[in-house]
Amino acid sequence: MSNDFNALLAKVASHLAERDAALSTLPVTPGAEAVAAAVDALPPALPQAGLGTGATLDYLLSSVLPGCLTAQNGPRYFGFVTGGVTPAAQLADILGSGYDENVQVTLGDTSAATTVEARTLEMVLDLLEIPRETYAGRTITTGATASNILGLACAREALYAASPYTYGDYSYAASGPPPGLPTPPIVVLGLHPHWSIKKAAALVGLGNGPSVFHSLPADADDELAPDLSALRGRLVAERAIGRGVIVTYGLGEVNTGGFGRGLPQIAALCRQYGAWLHVDAAFGGFAGAVPELRHLVEGIDLADSLTLDGHKWLNVPYDCGLFFTRDARALPSFLGPSASNTPAYLAADDAAIPSPLTMNIENSRRFRALPLFASLLSLGKDGYADIVRRNVAFARRVATYLASHPSYQLLNMSPEWLASGAPVPLNIVLFRGAPGSRFDPESADAHTRLTAAINATRRMYVSGSQWGGKGAVRLAVSNWRTGDEDWEIVRAVLDEVTA
Ligand SMILES: *Cc1c(COP(=O)(O)O)cnc(C)c1O
């Protein structure tokens, strides 16, 4: 049995090593026939007698994985915002699965795992040069969506407690909606919030329809910045009727990679009028890892709650997100057990490192910190700054090429390109076919056809998107492997499909 396991483990290791060496040349996607073959090869039902480990592993390697995304963590998968996996993260993830520790409770002299998690979260703040004491409440989640859920839940608790219609330390989590509040009791103001914020609002009981979510008008000279006087007007009016306000701010807009100006002023207004500021910096926050880009995230330390993603630009395996809030007690106040029913295993909870189950959606959870810890340690600040820098340089190269290409139109061109030298804000290139080209935007499905034509080459992968009410193609660069050799391939594909 154990000899078998050793041999099979070696087989997995050599498969991963071969794949790793081939990632730059593998087709990015498997192709429709391979997907269909994998689906056809699925067992119709649970077999009565199991196949055994060896036969199962052979079946996965020969029949299932060839029909799944062959190189999503390779250097030319530019869809969504998809990170790769650094070598240290990949190895640590394999170890973490092998140890299979359930990291939910701090057991001071039994396991160091929650201390590893706590140090990992501190190291992420170090990377972005955010003072650790700024965000005393921190936890590792399954992704930015889970972090947004925690952010809106913290906001809900704080706003109900501060409402003129409640008294004491009212908790919505404990008591549900109090009577007498305006309808709706809390509104969410923002500009282009990521869809996951609406999902979060639905889950935490705020609602996510048009009576709850209000789009702020954009600043006249900055389509990504809310108009400050409109925001102030709303904050004054809502305060007058005792309605709670959450302001969400996307630090790094997901279609354009752009940053609106004015986060520090927005934070000051929120503080003045008692609104909760939730900043979703899932990928854009990591501009803060690079000294010459850090100005883009000015104000990242002023949020009441902050979302970052681990599995995007930090290049650790799915799933990993990060959540920060100012007050260490904010999450445990509604996610932890009450004093009267604290189980014995939490009675001795070390205040310095609260048990993750009092800070999170999950109780049982994997040792998600280990790959991130390993990756941060292996690369250091310099290594991560280098990934962000190289990815941004790659996006700029693509954008510069498209901007002067007769068949393309660059849609997220920086207005201050000439002054700043940066054709696009960060690591995303948003484009479409030029008028008169094969993918003339006059035709409603042009961007879908262009996306399909690029992806059909299987040499690179991009996402279809919408911006300003029109179809677009989006190329996001966030993989540590993407390098100069990939540029030649990208250029060839972009030329070929429009020829
Ligand atoms: C990707 C993204 C999300 C959702 O993140 P998941 O990790 O997929 O849950 C939320 N907000 C922004 C700005 C994003 O880019």
PDB file of C-alpha atoms in Angstrom, residues 81 224 250-260 283-285 287 296 313 392 412 414 424-430 467 474-476:
ATOM      1  CA  VAL A  81      -7.797  38.537 -13.945  1.00  0.00           C
ATOM      2  CA  LEU A 224     -13.757  56.418 -12.563  1.00  0.00           C
ATOM      3  CA  GLY A 250     -13.148  49.864  -6.582  1.00  0.00           C
ATOM      4  CA  LEU A 251      -9.421  50.466  -6.374  1.00  0.00           C
ATOM      5  CA  GLY A 252      -8.601  49.102  -9.782  1.00  0.00           C
ATOM      6  CA  GLU A 253     -11.696  48.961 -12.009  1.00  0.00           C
ATOM      7  CA  VAL A 254     -12.016  45.503 -13.468  1.00  0.00           C
ATOM      8  CA  ASN A 255     -12.638  46.433 -17.138  1.00  0.00           C
ATOM      9  CA  THR A 256     -10.051  49.142 -17.548  1.00  0.00           C
ATOM     10  CA  GLY A 257      -7.599  48.534 -14.703  1.00  0.00           C
ATOM     11  CA  GLY A 258      -8.122  52.245 -13.989  1.00  0.00           C
ATOM     12  CA  PHE A 259      -8.075  54.159 -10.728  1.00  0.00           C
ATOM     13  CA  GLY A 260     -10.352  57.077 -10.008  1.00  0.00           C
ATOM     14  CA  PHE A 283      -6.101  43.069  -7.988  1.00  0.00           C
ATOM     15  CA  GLY A 284      -5.418  46.820  -8.257  1.00  0.00           C
ATOM     16  CA  GLY A 285      -4.224  47.058  -4.656  1.00  0.00           C
ATOM     17  CA  ALA A 287       0.093  48.473  -7.567  1.00  0.00           C
ATOM     18  CA  LEU A 296      -2.306  54.890  -7.764  1.00  0.00           C
ATOM     19  CA  TRP A 313      -1.775  39.021  -8.649  1.00  0.00           C
ATOM     20  CA  VAL A 392       2.423  46.236 -16.290  1.00  0.00           C
ATOM     21  CA  ASN A 412      -8.700  52.297 -21.942  1.00  0.00           C
ATOM     22  CA  SER A 414      -4.700  56.906 -20.282  1.00  0.00           C
ATOM     23  CA  VAL A 424      -3.036  52.216 -20.009  1.00  0.00           C
ATOM     24  CA  PRO A 425      -3.585  52.626 -16.272  1.00  0.00           C
ATOM     25  CA  LEU A 426      -2.195  49.275 -15.096  1.00  0.00           C
ATOM     26  CA  ASN A 427      -2.214  45.652 -16.292  1.00  0.00           C
ATOM     27  CA  ILE A 428      -5.426  45.554 -18.348  1.00  0.00           C
ATOM     28  CA  VAL A 429      -5.786  46.326 -22.045  1.00  0.00           C
ATOM     29  CA  LEU A 430      -9.337  46.965 -23.252  1.00  0.00           C
ATOM     30  CA  TRP A 467     -17.554  49.088 -21.445  1.00  0.00           C
ATOM     31  CA  ARG A 474     -10.194  42.509 -22.324  1.00  0.00           C
ATOM     32  CA  LEU A 475      -6.634  41.298 -21.860  1.00  0.00           C
ATOM     33  CA  ALA A 476      -5.380  41.172 -18.246  1.00  0.00           C
TER      34      ALA A 476
END
